[in-house]
Each structure stands twice: as C-alpha cells, then as structure tokens.
XYZ file of C-alpha atoms in Angstrom:
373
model
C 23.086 -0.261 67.170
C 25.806 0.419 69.731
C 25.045 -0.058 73.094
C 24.630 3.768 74.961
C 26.176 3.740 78.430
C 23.771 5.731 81.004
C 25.145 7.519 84.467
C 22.623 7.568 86.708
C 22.877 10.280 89.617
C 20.322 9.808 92.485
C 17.384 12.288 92.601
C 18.479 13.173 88.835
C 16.632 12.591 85.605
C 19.480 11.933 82.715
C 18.331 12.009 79.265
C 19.248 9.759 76.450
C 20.161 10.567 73.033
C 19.123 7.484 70.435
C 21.397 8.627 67.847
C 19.200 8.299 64.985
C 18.465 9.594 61.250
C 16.528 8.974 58.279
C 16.700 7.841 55.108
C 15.073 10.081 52.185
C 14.745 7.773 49.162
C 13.598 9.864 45.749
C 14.211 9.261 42.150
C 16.128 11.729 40.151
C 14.199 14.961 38.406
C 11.571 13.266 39.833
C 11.324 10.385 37.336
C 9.033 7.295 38.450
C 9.457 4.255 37.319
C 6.011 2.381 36.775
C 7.426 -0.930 38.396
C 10.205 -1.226 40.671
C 11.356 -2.380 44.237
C 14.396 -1.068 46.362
C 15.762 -2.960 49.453
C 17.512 -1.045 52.218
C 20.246 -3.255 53.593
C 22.726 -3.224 56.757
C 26.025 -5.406 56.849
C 24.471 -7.647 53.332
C 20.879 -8.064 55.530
C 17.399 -6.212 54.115
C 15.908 -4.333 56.982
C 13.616 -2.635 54.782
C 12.333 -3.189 51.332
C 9.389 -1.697 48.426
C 8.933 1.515 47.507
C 10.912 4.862 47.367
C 8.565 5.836 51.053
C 9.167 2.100 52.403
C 12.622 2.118 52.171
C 12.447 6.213 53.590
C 12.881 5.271 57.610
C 14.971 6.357 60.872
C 17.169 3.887 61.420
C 20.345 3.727 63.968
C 23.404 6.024 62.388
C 25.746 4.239 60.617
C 26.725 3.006 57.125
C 24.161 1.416 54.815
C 23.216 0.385 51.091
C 20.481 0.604 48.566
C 19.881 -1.436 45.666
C 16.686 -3.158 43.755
C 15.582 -3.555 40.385
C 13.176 -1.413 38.315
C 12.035 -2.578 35.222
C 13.552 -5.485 35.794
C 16.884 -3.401 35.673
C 19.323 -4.395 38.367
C 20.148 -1.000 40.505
C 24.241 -0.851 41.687
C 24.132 -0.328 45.346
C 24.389 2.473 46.672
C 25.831 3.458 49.770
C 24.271 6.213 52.409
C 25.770 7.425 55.542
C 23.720 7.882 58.125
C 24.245 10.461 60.707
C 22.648 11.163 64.028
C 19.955 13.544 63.769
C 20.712 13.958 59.869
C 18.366 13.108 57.088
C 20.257 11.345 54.141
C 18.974 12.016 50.963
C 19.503 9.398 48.752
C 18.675 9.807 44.602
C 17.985 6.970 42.913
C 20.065 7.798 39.448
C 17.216 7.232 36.782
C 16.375 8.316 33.451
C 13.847 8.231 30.629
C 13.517 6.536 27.604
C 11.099 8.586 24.943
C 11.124 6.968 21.806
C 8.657 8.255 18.373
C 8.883 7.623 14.947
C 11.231 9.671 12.460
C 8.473 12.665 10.512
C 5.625 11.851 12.899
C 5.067 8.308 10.847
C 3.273 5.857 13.209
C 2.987 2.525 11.569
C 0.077 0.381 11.849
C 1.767 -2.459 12.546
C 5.306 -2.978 14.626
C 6.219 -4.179 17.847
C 9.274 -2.473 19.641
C 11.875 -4.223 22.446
C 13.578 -2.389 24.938
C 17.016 -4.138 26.017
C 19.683 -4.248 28.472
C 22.538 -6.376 28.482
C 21.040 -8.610 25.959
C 17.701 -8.592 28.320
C 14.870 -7.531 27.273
C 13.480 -4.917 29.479
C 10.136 -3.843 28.221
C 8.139 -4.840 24.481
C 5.074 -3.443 22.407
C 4.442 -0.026 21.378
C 6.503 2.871 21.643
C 4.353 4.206 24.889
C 5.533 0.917 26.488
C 9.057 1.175 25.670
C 9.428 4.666 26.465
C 9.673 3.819 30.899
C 11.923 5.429 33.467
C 15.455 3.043 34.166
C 18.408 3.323 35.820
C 21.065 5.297 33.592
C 23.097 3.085 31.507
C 23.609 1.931 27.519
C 19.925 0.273 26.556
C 19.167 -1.375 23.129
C 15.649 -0.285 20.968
C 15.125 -2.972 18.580
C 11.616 -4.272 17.469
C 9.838 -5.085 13.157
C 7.745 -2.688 11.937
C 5.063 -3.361 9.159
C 7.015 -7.156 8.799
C 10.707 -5.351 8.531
C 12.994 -5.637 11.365
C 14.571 -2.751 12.458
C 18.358 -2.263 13.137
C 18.831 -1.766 16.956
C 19.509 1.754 17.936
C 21.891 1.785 20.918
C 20.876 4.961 23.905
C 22.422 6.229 26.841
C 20.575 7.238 29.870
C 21.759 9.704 31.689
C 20.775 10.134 35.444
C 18.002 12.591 35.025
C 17.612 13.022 31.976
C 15.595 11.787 29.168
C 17.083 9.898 26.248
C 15.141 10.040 22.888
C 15.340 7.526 20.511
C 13.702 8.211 17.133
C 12.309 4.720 14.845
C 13.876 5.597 11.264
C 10.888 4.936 9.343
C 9.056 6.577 5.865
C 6.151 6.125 3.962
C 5.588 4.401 0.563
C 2.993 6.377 -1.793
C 1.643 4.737 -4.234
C 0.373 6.112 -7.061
C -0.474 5.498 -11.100
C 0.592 7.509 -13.623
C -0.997 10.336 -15.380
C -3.455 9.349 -12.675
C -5.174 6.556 -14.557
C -6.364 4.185 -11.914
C -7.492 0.632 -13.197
C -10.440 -1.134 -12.252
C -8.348 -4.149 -11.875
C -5.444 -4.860 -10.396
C -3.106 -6.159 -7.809
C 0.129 -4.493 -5.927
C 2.426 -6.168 -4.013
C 5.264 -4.761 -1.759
C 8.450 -6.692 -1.201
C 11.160 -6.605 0.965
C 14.594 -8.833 0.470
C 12.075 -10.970 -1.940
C 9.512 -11.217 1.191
C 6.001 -9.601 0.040
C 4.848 -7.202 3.629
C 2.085 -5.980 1.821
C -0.553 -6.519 -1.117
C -3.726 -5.537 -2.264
C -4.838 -1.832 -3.667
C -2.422 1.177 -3.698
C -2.951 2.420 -0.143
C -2.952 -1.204 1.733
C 0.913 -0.978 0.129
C 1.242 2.862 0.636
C 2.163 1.991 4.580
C 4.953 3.319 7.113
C 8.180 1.384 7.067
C 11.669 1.288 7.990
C 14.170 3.199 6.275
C 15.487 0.616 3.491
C 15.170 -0.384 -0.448
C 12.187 -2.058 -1.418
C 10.376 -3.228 -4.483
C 6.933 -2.586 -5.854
C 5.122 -5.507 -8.168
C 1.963 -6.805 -9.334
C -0.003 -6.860 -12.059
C -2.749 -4.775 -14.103
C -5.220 -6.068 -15.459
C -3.774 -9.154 -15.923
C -0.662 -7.784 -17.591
C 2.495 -8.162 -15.314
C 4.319 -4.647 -14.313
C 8.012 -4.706 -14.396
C 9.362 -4.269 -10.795
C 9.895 -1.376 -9.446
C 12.715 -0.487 -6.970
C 13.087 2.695 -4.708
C 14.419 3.904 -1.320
C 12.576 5.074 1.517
C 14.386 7.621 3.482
C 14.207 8.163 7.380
C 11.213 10.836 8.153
C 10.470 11.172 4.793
C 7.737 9.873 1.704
C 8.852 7.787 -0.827
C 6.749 7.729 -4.176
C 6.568 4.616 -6.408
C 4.424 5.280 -9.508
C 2.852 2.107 -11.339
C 3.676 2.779 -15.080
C 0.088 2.497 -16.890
C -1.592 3.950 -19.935
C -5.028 4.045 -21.455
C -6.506 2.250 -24.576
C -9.419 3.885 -25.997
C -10.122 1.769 -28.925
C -13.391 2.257 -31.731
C -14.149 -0.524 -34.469
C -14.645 1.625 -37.989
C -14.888 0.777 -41.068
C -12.346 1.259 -44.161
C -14.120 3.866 -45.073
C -14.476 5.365 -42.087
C -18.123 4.109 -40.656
C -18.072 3.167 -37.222
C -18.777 -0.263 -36.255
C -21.099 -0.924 -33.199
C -21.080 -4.606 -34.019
C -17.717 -5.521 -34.484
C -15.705 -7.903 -31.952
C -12.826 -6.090 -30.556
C -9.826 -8.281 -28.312
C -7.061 -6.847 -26.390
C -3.772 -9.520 -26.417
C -0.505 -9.478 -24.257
C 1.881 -12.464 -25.220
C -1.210 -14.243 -26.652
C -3.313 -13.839 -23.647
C -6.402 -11.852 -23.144
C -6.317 -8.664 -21.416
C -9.851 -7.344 -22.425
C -12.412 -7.785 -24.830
C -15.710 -5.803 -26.190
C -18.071 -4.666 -29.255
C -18.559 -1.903 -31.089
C -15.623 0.348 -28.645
C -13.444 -0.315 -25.569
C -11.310 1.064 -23.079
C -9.024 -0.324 -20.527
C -6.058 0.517 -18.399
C -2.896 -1.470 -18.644
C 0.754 -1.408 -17.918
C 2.402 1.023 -20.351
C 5.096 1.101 -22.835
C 4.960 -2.541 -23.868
C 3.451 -3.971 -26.999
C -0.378 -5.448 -27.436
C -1.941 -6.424 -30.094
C -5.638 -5.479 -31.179
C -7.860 -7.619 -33.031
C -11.149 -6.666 -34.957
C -13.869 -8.367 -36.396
C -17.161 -7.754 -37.543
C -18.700 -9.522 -40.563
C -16.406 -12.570 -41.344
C -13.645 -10.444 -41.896
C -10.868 -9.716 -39.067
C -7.921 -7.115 -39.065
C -5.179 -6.965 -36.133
C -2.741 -4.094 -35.122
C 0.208 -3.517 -32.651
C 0.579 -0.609 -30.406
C 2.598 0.433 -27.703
C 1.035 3.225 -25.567
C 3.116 5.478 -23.959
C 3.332 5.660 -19.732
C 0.862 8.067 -18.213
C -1.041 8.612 -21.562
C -4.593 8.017 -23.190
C -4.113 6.101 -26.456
C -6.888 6.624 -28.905
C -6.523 3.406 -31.620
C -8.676 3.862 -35.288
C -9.746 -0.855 -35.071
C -10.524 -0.453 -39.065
C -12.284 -3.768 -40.565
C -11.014 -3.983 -44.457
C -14.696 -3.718 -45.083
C -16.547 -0.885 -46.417
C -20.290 0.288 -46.461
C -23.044 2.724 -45.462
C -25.930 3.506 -42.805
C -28.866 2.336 -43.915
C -32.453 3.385 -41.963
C -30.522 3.063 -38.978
C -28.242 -0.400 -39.581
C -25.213 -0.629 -41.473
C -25.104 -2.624 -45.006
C -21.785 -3.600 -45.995
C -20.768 -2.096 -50.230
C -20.325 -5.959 -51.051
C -24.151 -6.574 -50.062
C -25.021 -3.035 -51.599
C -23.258 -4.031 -54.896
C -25.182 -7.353 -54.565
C -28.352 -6.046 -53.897
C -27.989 -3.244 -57.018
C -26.640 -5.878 -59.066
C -29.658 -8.117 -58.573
C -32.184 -5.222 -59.099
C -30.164 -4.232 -62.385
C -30.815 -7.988 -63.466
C -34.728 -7.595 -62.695
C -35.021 -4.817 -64.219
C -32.946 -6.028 -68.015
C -35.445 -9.289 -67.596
C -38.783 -6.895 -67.017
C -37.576 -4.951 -69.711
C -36.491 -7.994 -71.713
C -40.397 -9.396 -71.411
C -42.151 -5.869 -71.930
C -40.483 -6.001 -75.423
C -41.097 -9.256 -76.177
C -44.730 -8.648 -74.909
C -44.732 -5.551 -76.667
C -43.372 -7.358 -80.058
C -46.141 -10.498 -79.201
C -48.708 -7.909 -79.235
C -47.704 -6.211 -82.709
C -47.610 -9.491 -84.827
C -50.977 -10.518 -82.712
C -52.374 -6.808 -84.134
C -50.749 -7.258 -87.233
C -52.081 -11.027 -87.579
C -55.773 -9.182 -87.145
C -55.766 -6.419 -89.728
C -54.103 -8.357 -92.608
C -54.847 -11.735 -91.659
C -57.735 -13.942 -93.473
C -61.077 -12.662 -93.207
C -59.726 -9.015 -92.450
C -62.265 -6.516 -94.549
C-alpha cells in the first residue's frame, strides 16, 4: 500500500482514511465444487489462499488476481479491481456436469472418466462424474458392462449445467414360443469378446449402443449366432430359436410302448435319451434323428421341428402285439404260443384216438376172443 501523507495542525485531531475494500469471492448460480482451492495474489505473490470465504478479505485498493484449481481443473486468473471503500464481487465462472444413462438404463457394471485436456478429472460412477468445474470443453468416456464407450465431448457453460446422457440399451433375452430348456448355456459377444454368459437374464444386461451377437448352446445342440442392434434408450430383443420334441414309443399297430429305448441324435451325438416317452427342448429348425427300440428290434426317423413349436413324433417299433393282464406280448410270441398249444392239442387228440382205438381191439379181443361164452 501507498504511503498516506498526514498534516498535523496543533491542538487538532486529523483523521485518516486507509483506503481499503474487500474482496467477495462466490461461485456462479451458486455452484460448489466439492474440492477446490483459490489463491488471491498481488504483483505474481499469494497473500491469501483456500476457500471462496478465505480468499473474501479487505485488502489495500488496487489491482489484483484470482486463480486455483478445482477438481484438479486449472482456473484462468482473474483479475479484480479493488476500490476504496468498494466491495468487489468476484464470480468464479463454474458449471455442472450431470450425466445419466439414455431410457433410465443403469448398468450393473461400468466405470465412467471425466476429462480435460487429455486429464482425467474425476472416475467411477455417474454421481462421481457429474461435479461442478470451471466452464470449458470436458471429455465423458468410461466401459460399461466390458464395452467401452465412445467419448462424448460437453461444454460447460459458466452457470449452467451441462448434461451428458451414456447411450446405452438393454438386451432381452428370450426363447421362442416361450419354451424354456432345462439346459442350456448363452453367451453374449461383443467384436468376438464374450461380456456375458450364463442363463437368459445374466445376458439380458444394459449396454452401450452397438451390434452384438448372441450364442450358446441348448441342450447340447449348438444355436446358430444370432446378431442384433441395440439402440440408444431403447430394448433390444434377441430370441433363442428352440422347439419342443414330445416323442411316444408305439407299436406298428398302434400299442404304446412303455418299455422301449428311445435316443435323441444331432450329428451323431446324443442330445437326450429315455423309455417308454420323452420330451426335450432343443434348437429348432435343424434335423435330428430318433431312434427306437424295444424287443431286439430298432426303427429310426428324421425330423425337423419347426422354431417356437411343440413337435409331437409317433417312435413306431416294426413290431406288433397286444396287452395282456397288464404287460404287453408281442403277435410273434402270441403266434408262438397258439402255435404250440395247437400242436398239444393235435398230439392229445392224436393219443385219445389211439387210446380210444387200443381200447376197442382190447374190448373186441374180450368178447370174441378164446374162452369168450
């Protein structure tokens, strides 16, 4: 400060003017950062230096600067003219970040990054990206659910608040006609890279905006890939193609086989076996082949069951016969069995003639024989 020159008259009292003012420090529309510091500086030298109140003192008029960092932001100086008896309000020019997720989709997983200047500012969820920083052009970047998302570039203005909005979807997963197996694995890919697997709804998850591709297998039986877009704010549906085979053992003439060894093939490996009936869920519209046997005799078929439907498939065994107190006897046993009693009964009746013809001659022996009165 200046040095004040002071007239003195004798048996006088002269006052003396400091020629002061104060600085008001305060952030614009009233937007606080959560971490910051400000300096208060005088020809390049800090005289005072912390918060928005520390840096808010009288000081000697004159010319003056303030500048700091918040969020690790560097603030531009800015200048503030003091004047005697004056307050000089000083705004710091800030704005607000407030970023959400396109359609109100919140992933489970994803990490966000705040830049500036290739810097990165602030990291984690979208709470802790969404601060108070000086105005300027920022950067939100970041992966969510494994996918890394393009960086969206913002501008904050001084007092306002910039929104920045994640373009993400959801993937819904689903089976067709609604025919859910009991076994089976999904697997959700990204450029070839698999972010998700398991059941339907650990792949039916929030993601960016982007192509991906569905796989996996049911029941043992590969599914073809399947490829679809997910749109920003939106739900994208990817239906696994599967069908139903309901498949009962009968006979050729139309008796149904509880007994009879039924196998379900895909490019000669097993998909599912059982006796007597069976029914299992596989990938649809491709071929399998169904194999019956019961009684030494087997019989295989070919289907192809249509996506989304319930195949019903007649397994007939080139066998016939009949129910029998309660089991079943096939006709080659019954034709044995009648063929058999036939033969019994030509020998009994064979013998009761020639017993019947013994016991004539023995009679006839008796009344004409010697002796005979």
């Amino acid at each position: 400060m200046s040095a004040i020159s002071v007239t003195v008259v004798n048996g006088s009292t002269t006052p003396v003017t400091i020629p002061v003012g104060k600085v008001a420090v305060a952030f614009a529309s009233g937007l606080t950062p959560s971490s910051y510091t400000l300096n208060l500086l005088y020809s390049g030298s800090v005289i005072a230096s912390g918060s928005a109140s520390d840096v808010s003192v009288v000081i000697p008029a004159g010319s003056y600067s303030i500048n700091g960092t918040i969020d690790g932001v560097p603030l531009s100086a800015l200048p503030v003219s003091v004047s005697a008896g004056q307050v000089a309000s000083v705004t710091i020019p800030v704005g607000k970040i407030a970023v959400s997720f396109a359609g109100g989709y919140v992933p489970s997983s994803y990490t966000l990054n705040l830049t500036y200047n290739g810097m990165t500012v602030a990291s984690g969820s979208a709470s802790a990206v969404s601060i108070v920083v000086p105005s300027g052009t920022y950067s939100v970047s970041g992966v969510v659910s494994g996918v890394p998302v393009s960086p969206i570039s913002v501008t904050v203005a001084t007092g306002q608040v910039a929104s920045v909005t994640i373009p993400v979807g959801k993937v819904a997963v689903t089976f067709a006609g609604g025919l859910i197996p009991s076994s089976y694995t999904l697997a959700l890919q990204y450029n070839g890279m698999v972010i998700a697997s398991g059941s339907a709804s650990d792949v039916s998850i929030v993601v960016p905006a982007g192509t991906y591709t569905l796989v996996g297998n049911v029941s043992g039986v590969p599914i073809s890939p399947i490829s679809f877009s997910v749109l920003a704010g939106t739900q994208a549906s990817a239906t696994v193609p599967v069908s139903q085979l309901s498949i009962t053992a009968y006979t050729a003439n139309g008796v149904q086989l509880s007994n009879a060894l039924i196998t379900v093939t895909y490019s000669g490996k097993q998909v599912a076996a059982g006796t007597g009936s069976l029914s299992v869920i596989v990938p649809g519209g491709v071929s399998y082949t169904i194999s019956v046997s019961a009684y030494g005799v087997t019989n295989t078929t070919t289907v192809t069951p249509a996506v989304g439907t319930v195949m019903s498939v007649r397994a007939v065994v080139p066998i016939s016969g009949y129910i029998i107190f309660g089991a079943f006897v096939p006709l080659s046993t019954l034709i044995l069995v009648a063929v058999i009693i036939l033969v019994v009964v030509i020998i009994i009746v064979v013998l009761l003639m020639e017993y019947s013809n013994w016991r004539r001659r023995r009679l006839a022996g008796g009344l004409f024989g010697p002796g005979a009165k």
